[in-house]
Coordinates of C-alpha atoms in Angstrom, one line a residue:
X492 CA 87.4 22.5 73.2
X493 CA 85.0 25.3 71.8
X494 CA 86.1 24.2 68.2
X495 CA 85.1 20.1 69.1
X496 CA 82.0 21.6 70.5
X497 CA 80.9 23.6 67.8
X498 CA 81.9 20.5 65.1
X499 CA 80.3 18.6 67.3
X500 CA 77.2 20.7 67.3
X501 CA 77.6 21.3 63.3
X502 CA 77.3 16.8 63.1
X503 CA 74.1 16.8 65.2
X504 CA 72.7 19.2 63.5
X505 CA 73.6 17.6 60.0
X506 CA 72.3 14.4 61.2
X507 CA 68.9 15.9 62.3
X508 CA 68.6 17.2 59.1
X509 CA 70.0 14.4 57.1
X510 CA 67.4 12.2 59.3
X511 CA 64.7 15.1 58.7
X512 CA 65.1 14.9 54.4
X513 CA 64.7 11.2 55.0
X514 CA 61.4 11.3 56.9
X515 CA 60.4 13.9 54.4
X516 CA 61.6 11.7 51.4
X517 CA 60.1 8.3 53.1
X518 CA 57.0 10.2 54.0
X519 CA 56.5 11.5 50.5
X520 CA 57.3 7.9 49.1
X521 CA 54.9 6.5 51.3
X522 CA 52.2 9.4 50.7
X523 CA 52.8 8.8 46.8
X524 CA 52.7 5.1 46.8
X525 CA 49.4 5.1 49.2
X526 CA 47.8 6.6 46.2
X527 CA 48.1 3.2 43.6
X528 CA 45.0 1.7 43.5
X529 CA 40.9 2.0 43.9
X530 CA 39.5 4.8 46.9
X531 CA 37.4 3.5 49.3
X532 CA 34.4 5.8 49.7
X533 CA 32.1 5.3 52.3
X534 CA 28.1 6.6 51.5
X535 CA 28.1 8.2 55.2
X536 CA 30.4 10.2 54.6
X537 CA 30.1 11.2 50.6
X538 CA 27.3 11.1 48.4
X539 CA 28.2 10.3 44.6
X540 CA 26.5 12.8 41.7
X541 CA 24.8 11.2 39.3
X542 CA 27.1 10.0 36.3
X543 CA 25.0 9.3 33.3
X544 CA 26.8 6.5 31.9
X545 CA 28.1 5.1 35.6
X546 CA 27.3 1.0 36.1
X547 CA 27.9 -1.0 39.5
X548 CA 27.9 -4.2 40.7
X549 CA 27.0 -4.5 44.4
X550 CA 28.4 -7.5 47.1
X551 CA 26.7 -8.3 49.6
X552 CA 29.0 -8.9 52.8
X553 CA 28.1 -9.1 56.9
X554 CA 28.5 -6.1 59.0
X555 CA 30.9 -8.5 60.7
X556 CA 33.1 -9.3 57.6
X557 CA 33.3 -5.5 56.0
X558 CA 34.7 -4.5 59.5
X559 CA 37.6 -6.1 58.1
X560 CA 38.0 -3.8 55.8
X561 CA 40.3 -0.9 56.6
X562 CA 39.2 2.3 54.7
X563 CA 42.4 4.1 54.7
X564 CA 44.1 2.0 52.5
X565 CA 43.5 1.5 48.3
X566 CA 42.7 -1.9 46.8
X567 CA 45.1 -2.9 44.8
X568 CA 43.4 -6.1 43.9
X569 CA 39.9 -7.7 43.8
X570 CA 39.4 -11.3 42.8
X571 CA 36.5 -13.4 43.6
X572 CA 36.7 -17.3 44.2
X573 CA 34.2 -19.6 44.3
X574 CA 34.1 -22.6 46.5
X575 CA 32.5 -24.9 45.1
X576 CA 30.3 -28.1 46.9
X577 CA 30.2 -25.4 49.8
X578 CA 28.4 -22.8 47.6
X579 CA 30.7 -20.4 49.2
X580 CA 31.9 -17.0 47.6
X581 CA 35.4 -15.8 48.8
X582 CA 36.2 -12.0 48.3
X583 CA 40.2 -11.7 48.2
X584 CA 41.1 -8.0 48.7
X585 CA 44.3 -6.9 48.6
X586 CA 45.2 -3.2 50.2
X587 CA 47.8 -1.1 49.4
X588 CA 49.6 0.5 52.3
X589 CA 52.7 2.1 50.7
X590 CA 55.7 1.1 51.9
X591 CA 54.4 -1.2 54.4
X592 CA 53.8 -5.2 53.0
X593 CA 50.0 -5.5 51.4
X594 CA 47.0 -6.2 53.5
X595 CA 45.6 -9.5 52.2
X596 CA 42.0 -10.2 53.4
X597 CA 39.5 -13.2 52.5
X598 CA 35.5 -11.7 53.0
X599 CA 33.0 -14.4 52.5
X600 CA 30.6 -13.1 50.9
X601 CA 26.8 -12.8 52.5
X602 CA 25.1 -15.5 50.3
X603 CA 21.1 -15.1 51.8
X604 CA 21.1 -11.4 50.0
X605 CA 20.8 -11.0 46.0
X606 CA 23.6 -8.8 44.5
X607 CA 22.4 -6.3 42.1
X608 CA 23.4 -5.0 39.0
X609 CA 23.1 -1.2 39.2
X610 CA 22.4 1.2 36.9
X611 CA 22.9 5.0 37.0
X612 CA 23.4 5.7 40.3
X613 CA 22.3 8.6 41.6
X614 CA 23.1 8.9 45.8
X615 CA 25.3 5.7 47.1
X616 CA 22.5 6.3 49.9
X617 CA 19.9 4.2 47.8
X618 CA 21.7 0.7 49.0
X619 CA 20.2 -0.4 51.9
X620 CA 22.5 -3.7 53.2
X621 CA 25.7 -4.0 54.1
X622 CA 28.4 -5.0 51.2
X623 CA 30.6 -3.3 48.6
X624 CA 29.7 -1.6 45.6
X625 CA 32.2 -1.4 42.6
X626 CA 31.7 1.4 40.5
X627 CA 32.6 1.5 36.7
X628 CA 32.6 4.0 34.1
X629 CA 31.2 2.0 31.4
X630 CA 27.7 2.3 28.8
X631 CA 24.7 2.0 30.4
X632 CA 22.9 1.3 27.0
X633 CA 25.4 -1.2 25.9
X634 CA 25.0 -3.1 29.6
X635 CA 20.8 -3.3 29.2
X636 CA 20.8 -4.0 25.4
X637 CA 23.0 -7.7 26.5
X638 CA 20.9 -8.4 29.2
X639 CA 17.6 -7.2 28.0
X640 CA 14.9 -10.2 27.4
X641 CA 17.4 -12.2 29.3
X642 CA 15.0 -14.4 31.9
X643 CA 16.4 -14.7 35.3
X644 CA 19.6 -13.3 34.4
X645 CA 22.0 -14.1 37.4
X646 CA 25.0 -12.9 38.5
X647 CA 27.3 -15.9 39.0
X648 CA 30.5 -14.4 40.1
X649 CA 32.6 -10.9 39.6
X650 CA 35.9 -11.0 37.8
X651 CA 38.7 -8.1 37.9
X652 CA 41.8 -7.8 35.9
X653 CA 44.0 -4.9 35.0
X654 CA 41.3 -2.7 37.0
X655 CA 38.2 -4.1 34.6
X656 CA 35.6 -5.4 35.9
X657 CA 33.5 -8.2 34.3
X658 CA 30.9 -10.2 35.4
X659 CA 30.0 -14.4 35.2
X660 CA 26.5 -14.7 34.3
X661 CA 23.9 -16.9 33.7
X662 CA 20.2 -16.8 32.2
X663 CA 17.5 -18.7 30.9
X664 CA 17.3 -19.7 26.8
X665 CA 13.8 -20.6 25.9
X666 CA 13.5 -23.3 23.1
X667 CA 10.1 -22.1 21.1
X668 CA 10.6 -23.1 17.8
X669 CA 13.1 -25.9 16.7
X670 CA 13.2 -24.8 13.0
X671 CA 15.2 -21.9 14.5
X672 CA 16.7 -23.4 17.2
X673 CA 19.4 -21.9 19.0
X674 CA 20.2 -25.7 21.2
X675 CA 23.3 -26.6 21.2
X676 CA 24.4 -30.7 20.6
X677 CA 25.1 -30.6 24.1
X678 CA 21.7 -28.8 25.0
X679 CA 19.9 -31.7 23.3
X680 CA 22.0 -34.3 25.0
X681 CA 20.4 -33.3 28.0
X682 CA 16.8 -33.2 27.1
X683 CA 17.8 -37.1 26.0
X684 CA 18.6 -37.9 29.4
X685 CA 15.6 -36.9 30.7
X686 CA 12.9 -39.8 32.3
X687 CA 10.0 -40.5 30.7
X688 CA 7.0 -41.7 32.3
X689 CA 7.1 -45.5 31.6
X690 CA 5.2 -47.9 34.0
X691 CA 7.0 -50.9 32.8
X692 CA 10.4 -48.7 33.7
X693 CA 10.4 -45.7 35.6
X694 CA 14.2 -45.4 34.4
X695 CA 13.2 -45.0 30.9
X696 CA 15.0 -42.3 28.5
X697 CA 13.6 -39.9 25.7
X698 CA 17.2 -41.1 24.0
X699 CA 15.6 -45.0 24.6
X700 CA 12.1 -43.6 23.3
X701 CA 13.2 -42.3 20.0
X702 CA 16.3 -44.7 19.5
X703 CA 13.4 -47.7 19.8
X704 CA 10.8 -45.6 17.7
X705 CA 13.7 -45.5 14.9
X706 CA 15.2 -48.6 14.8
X707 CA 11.8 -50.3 15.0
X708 CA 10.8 -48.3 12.2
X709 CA 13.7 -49.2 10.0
X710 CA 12.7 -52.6 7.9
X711 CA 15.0 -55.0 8.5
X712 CA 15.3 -56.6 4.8
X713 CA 16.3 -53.2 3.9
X714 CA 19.7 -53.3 6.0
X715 CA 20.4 -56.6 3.6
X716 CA 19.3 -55.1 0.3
X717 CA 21.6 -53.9 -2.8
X718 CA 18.8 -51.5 -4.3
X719 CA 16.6 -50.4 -1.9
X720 CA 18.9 -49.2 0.6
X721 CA 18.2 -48.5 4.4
X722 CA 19.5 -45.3 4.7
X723 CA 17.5 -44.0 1.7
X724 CA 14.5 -43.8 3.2
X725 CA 13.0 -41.2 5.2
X726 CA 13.1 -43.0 8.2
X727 CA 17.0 -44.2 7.8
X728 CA 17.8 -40.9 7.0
X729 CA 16.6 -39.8 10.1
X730 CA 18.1 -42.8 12.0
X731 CA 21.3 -42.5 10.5
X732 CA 20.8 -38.6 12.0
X733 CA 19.9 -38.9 15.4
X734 CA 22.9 -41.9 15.9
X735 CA 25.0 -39.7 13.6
X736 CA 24.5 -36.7 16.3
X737 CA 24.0 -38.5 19.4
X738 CA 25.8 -42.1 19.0
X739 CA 24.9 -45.8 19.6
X740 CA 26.8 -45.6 22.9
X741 CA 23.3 -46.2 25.2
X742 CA 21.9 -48.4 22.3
X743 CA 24.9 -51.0 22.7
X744 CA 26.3 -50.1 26.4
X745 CA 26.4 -52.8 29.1
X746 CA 23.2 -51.2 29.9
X747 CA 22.0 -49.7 26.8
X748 CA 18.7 -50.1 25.4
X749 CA 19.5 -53.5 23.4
X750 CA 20.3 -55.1 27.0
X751 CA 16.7 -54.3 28.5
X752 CA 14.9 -55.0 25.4
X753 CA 16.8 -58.4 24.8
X754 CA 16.0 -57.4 21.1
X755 CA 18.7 -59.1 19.1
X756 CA 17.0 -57.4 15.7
X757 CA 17.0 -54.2 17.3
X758 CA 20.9 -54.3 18.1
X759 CA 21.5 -55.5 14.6
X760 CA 20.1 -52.7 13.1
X761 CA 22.1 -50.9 15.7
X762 CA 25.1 -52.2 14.7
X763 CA 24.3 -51.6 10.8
X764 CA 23.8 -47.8 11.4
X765 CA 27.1 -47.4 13.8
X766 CA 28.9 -49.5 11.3
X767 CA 27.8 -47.2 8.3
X768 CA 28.4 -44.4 10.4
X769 CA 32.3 -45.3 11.4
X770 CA 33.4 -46.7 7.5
X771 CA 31.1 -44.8 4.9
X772 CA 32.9 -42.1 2.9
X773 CA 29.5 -40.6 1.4
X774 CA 28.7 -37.6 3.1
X775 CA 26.1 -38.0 6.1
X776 CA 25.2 -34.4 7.3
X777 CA 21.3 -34.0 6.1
X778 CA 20.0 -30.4 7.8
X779 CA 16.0 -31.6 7.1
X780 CA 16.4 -34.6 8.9
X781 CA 18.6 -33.6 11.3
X782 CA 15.4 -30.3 12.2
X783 CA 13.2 -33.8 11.9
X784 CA 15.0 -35.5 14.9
X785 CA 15.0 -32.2 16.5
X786 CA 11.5 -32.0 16.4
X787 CA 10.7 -35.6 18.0
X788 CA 13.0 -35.1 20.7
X789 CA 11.2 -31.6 20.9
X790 CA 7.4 -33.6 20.8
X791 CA 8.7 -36.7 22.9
X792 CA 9.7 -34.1 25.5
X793 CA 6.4 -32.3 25.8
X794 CA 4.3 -35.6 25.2
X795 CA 6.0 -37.9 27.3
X796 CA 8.5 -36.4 30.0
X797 CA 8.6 -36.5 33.8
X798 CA 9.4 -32.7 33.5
X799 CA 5.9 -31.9 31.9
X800 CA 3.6 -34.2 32.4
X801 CA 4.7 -35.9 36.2
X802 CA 3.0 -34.4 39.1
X803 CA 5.5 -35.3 41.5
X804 CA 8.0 -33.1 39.3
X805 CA 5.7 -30.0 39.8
X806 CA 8.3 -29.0 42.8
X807 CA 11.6 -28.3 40.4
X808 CA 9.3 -25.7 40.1
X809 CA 9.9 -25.0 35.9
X810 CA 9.6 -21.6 34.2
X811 CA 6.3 -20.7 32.8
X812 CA 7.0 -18.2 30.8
X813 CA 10.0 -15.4 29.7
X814 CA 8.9 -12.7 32.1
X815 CA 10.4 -15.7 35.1
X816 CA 7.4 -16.6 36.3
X817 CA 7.7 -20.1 37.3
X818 CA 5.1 -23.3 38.4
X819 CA 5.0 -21.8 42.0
X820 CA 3.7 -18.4 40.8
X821 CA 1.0 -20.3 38.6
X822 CA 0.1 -22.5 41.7
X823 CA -0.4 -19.3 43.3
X824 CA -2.4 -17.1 41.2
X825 CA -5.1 -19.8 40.6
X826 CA -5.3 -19.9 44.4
X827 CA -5.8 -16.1 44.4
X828 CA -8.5 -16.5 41.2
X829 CA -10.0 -19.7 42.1
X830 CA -12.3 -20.3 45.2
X831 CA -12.2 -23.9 44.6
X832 CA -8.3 -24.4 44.0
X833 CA -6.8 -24.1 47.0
X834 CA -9.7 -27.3 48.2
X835 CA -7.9 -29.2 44.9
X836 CA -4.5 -28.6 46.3
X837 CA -5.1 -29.7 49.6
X838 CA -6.3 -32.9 48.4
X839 CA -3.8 -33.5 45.6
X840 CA -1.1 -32.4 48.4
X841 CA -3.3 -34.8 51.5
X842 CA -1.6 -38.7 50.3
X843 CA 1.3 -38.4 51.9
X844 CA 1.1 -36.5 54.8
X845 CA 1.5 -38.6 57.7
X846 CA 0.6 -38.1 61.3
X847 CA 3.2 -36.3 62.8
X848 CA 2.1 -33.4 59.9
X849 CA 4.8 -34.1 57.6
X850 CA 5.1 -34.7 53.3
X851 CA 7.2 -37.5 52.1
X852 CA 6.4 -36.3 48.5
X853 CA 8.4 -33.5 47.6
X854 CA 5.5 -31.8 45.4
X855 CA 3.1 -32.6 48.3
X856 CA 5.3 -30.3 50.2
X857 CA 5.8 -27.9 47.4
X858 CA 2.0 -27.1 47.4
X859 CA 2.0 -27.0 51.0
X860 CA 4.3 -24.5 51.3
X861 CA 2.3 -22.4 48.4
X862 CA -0.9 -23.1 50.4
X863 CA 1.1 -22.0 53.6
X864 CA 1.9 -18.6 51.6
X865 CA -1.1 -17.7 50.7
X866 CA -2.5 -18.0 53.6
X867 CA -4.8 -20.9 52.7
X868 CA -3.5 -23.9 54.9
X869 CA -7.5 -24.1 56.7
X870 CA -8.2 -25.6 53.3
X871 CA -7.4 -29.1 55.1
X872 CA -10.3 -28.7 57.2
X873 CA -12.3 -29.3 54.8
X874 CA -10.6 -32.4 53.3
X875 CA -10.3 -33.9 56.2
X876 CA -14.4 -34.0 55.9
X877 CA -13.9 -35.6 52.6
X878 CA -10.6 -38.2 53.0
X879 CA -11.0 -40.5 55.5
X880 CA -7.6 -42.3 55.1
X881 CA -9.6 -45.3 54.2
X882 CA -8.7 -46.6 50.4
X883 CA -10.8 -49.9 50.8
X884 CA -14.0 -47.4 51.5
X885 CA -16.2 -46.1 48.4
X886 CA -18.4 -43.2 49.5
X887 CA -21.5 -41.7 47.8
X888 CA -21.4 -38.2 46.6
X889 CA -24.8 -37.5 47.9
X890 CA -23.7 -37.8 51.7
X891 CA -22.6 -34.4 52.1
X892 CA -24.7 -31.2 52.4
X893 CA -22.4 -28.6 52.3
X894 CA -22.7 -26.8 49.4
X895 CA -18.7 -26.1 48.9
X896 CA -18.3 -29.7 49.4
X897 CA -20.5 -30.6 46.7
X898 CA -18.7 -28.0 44.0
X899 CA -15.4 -29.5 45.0
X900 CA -16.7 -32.8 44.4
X901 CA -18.2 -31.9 40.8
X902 CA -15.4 -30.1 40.0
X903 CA -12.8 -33.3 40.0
X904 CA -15.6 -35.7 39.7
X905 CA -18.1 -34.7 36.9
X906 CA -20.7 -37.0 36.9
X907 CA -19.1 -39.9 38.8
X908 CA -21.2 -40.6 41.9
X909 CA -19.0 -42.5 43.9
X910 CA -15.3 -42.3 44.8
X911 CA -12.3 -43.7 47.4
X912 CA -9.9 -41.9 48.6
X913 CA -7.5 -42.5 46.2
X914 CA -9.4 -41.8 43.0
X915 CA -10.3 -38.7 44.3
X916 CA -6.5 -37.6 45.4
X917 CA -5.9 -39.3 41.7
X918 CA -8.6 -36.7 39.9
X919 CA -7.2 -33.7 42.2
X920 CA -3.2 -34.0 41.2
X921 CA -4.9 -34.9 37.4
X922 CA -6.6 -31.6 37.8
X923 CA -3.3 -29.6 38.7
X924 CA -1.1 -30.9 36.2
X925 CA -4.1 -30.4 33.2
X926 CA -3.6 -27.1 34.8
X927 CA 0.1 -26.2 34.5
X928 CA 1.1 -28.9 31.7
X929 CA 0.2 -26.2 28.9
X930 CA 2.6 -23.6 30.3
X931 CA 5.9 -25.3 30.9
X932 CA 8.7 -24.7 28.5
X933 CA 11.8 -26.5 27.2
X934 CA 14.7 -24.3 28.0
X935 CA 18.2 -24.7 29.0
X936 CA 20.8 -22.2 31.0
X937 CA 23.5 -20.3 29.7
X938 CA 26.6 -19.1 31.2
X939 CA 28.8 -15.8 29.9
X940 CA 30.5 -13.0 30.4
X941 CA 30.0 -9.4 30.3
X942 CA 32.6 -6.8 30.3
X943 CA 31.6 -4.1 32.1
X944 CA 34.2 -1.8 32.2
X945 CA 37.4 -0.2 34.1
X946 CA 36.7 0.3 37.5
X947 CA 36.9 4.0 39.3
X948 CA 35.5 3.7 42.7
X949 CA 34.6 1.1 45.4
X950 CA 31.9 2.4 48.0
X951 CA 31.3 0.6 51.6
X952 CA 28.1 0.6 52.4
X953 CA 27.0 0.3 56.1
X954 CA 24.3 -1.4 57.8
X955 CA 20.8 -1.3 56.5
X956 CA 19.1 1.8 57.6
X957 CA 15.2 2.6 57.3
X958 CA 13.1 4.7 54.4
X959 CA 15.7 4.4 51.8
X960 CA 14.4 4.1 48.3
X961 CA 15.2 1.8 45.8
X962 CA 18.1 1.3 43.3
X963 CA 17.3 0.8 39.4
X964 CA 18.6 -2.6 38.9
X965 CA 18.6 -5.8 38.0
X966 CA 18.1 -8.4 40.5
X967 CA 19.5 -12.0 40.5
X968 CA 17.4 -14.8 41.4
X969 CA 18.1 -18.3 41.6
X970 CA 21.8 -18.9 41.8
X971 CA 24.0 -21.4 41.0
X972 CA 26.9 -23.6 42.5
X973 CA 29.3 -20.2 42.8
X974 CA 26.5 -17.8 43.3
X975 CA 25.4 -15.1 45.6
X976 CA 22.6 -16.5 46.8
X977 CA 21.2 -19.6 47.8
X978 CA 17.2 -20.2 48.2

């Protein structure tokens, strides 16, 4: 009995140790695979030293969604995916939790904050809104040297494979000088597309414009000649360009520019050049007329486009400039500047506001909103003085005695003693767009996309707290369909 007792005892205690070298050996399995993957750091609890050649990227997520978050676990993966026709950004995170199956989570990402590129970060204190900043060892200099002179660069999207990080981004190309012209075909497609302003029809093209200009040009006898042919000519050459690079598709389409013109000569010029185009064997790629065409599209644009010269396109609100400064802060600066301006906006803005206080012209409600911001909307009192929603009345300069009045008057006026309501809204919307037609650029957006580097670190940040300084960064602005924020 002792001896079954004491084997009895020697089992147990085998088995407690057998079952104690398992938990050790699970434990230690578990302890070792907990360790694959990116820490979590949390700035409350750690402050990072500042790594010279250390760049970031930072999320910005709801207090509500980073609780989701568990901070004892590594991420294994990070992907973003955009939604798009929602303008949503979904944060996938995948947590490693040893032996246990991986925590999958979906964080929508806060799309009323900006992310930020950040550069040498110096305390993880310095961000001040809730999100997730991912960390990368990568070269500072490298990072500003792409993005440098980049306007409104934008952060689209982040990417991460293999633990590298890169970013989807976007910025503004300027078009300054054509002879050097960094436009793509597909650039200039789009400029084509663009309105012109037409009164006999508002649909009008700059591809109709130029396509009419050149084929109008072109003598017809010369499309029937042996000797003197079309295409030798200056003008062919640059006809036989411009449909060489951009087709005879909206010349000949069911609704191309033959079939609003009902120009049969037109379309049988059309038809010469697309034919010569599809069977010649001689060689058609000529560089000087091609810059040529360029360069009318280029004129055509600034002469006669809805973009430049329309002031009821003043509210897509256009760059002005490469610094990003856009119609809105010219609108606002001459308010600041100009005693008088914010009295011509009001007016230009006045036609159609209706009863009830509200715009049913986009721009109207564009300069509104500017007037509104600086602080500037008692400017209507004075029109109201002036306007008296009457167009069949024509009032004399010389009834009003206020002196501001007067100066407003002159100002849009000149020497024109008499005006309606109308022709003075006319003369005030005149005034604006002489103002800001001189400043608005051609440009175009780019996408691409930066490597930034492998990825050591990803820091929580918590909610916003008071007096904490500034990040060096760079700051996106307006965003598009996948980006972080919407305005």
């Amino acid at each position: 009995m002792e001896k079954f007792n004491s084997n009895l005892s020697i089992g147990i205690i085998n088995t407690v140790l057998f079952l104690v070298f398992l938990s050790i050996i699970t434990t230690l399995a578990h302890t070792i695979m907990l360790h694959r993957g990116l820490p979590i750091e949390h700035i409350e609890k750690r402050s990072i030293d500042n790594i010279q050649q250390q760049v970031g990227i930072f999320l910005p997520i709801s207090s509500e969604e980073l609780s989701k978050i568990d901070h004892k676990y590594n991420i294994t993966d990070l992907t973003c995916n955009s939604i798009s026709d929602i303008q949503d950004n979904i944060l996938v995170i995948k947590q490693n939790r040893g032996m246990l199956s991986s925590k999958n989570l979906k964080i929508q990402l806060d799309t009323t904050i900006k992310s930020k590129l950040l550069y040498n970060i110096k305390n993880a204190a310095d961000i001040n809104t809730p999100g997730i900043c991912i960390v990368t060892k990568s070269n500072t200099k490298d990072i500003k040297k792409i993005i440098q002179g980049c306007t409104d660069f934008t952060i689209l999207y982040p990417i991460l494979k293999n633990n590298n990080l890169s970013l989807a981004c976007k910025y503004i190309e300027f078009c300054d000088d054509v002879s050097k012209y960094c436009f793509t075909k597909k650039d200039f497609q789009e400029i084509l597309k663009k309105k012109v302003i037409d009164s006999q029809d508002p649909d009008k093209t700059i591809y109709q414009v130029i396509a009419e200009y050149l084929l109008s040009m072109c003598p017809i006898e010369k499309f029937y000649s042996n000797e003197d042919h079309w295409y030798s000519s200056e003008i062919g050459k640059m006809a036989l360009s411009f449909f060489n690079i951009f087709g005879t598709k909206d010349i000949l389409g069911e609704n191309g520019l033959c079939s609003h013109l009902k120009d049969e000569t037109l379309e049988c010029k059309a038809l010469c050049i697309e034919s010569y185009i599809l069977y010649s064997v001689t060689p058609q790629h000529d560089p000087v007329s091609e810059r040529k065409v360029l360069s009318m599209i280029q004129n055509i644009y600034f002469q006669r486009s809805c973009d430049i010269n329309s002031y009821d396109n003043l509210y897509e609100n256009r760059y002005v400039n490469r610094r990003g400064e856009n119609i809105a802060d010219l609108i606002r600066h001459r308010i600041k500047h100009n005693r008088l301006y914010k009295y011509i906006c009001a007016i230009a803005s006045y036609s159609s506001l209706d009863s009830n206080g509200d715009f049913h012209n986009p721009t109207d409600m564009f300069i509104d909103k500017l007037l509104h911001l600086e602080n500037c909307a008692d400017a209507y009192n004075i029109v109201h003085y002036i306007l008296i929603d009457d167009p069949t009345i024509i009032r004399n300069r010389e009834y009003y005695t206020n002196p501001e009045i007067n100066d407003i008057l002159q100002e849009l006026l000149g020497d024109s003693q008499f005006y309606s309501d109308s022709s003075l809204i006319s003369a005030a919307k005149n005034y604006i767009m002489e103002q800001c037609r001189p400043h608005i650029k051609l440009y175009c957006e780019r996408e691409y996309l930066i490597e930034i580097g492998n990825v050591e670190k990803v820091i929580i940040s918590p909610p916003v707290r008071a007096n904490i300084k500034n990040l060096s960064n760079v700051e996106s602005h307006n965003n598009s369909e996948c980006s972080f924020q919407i305005q």
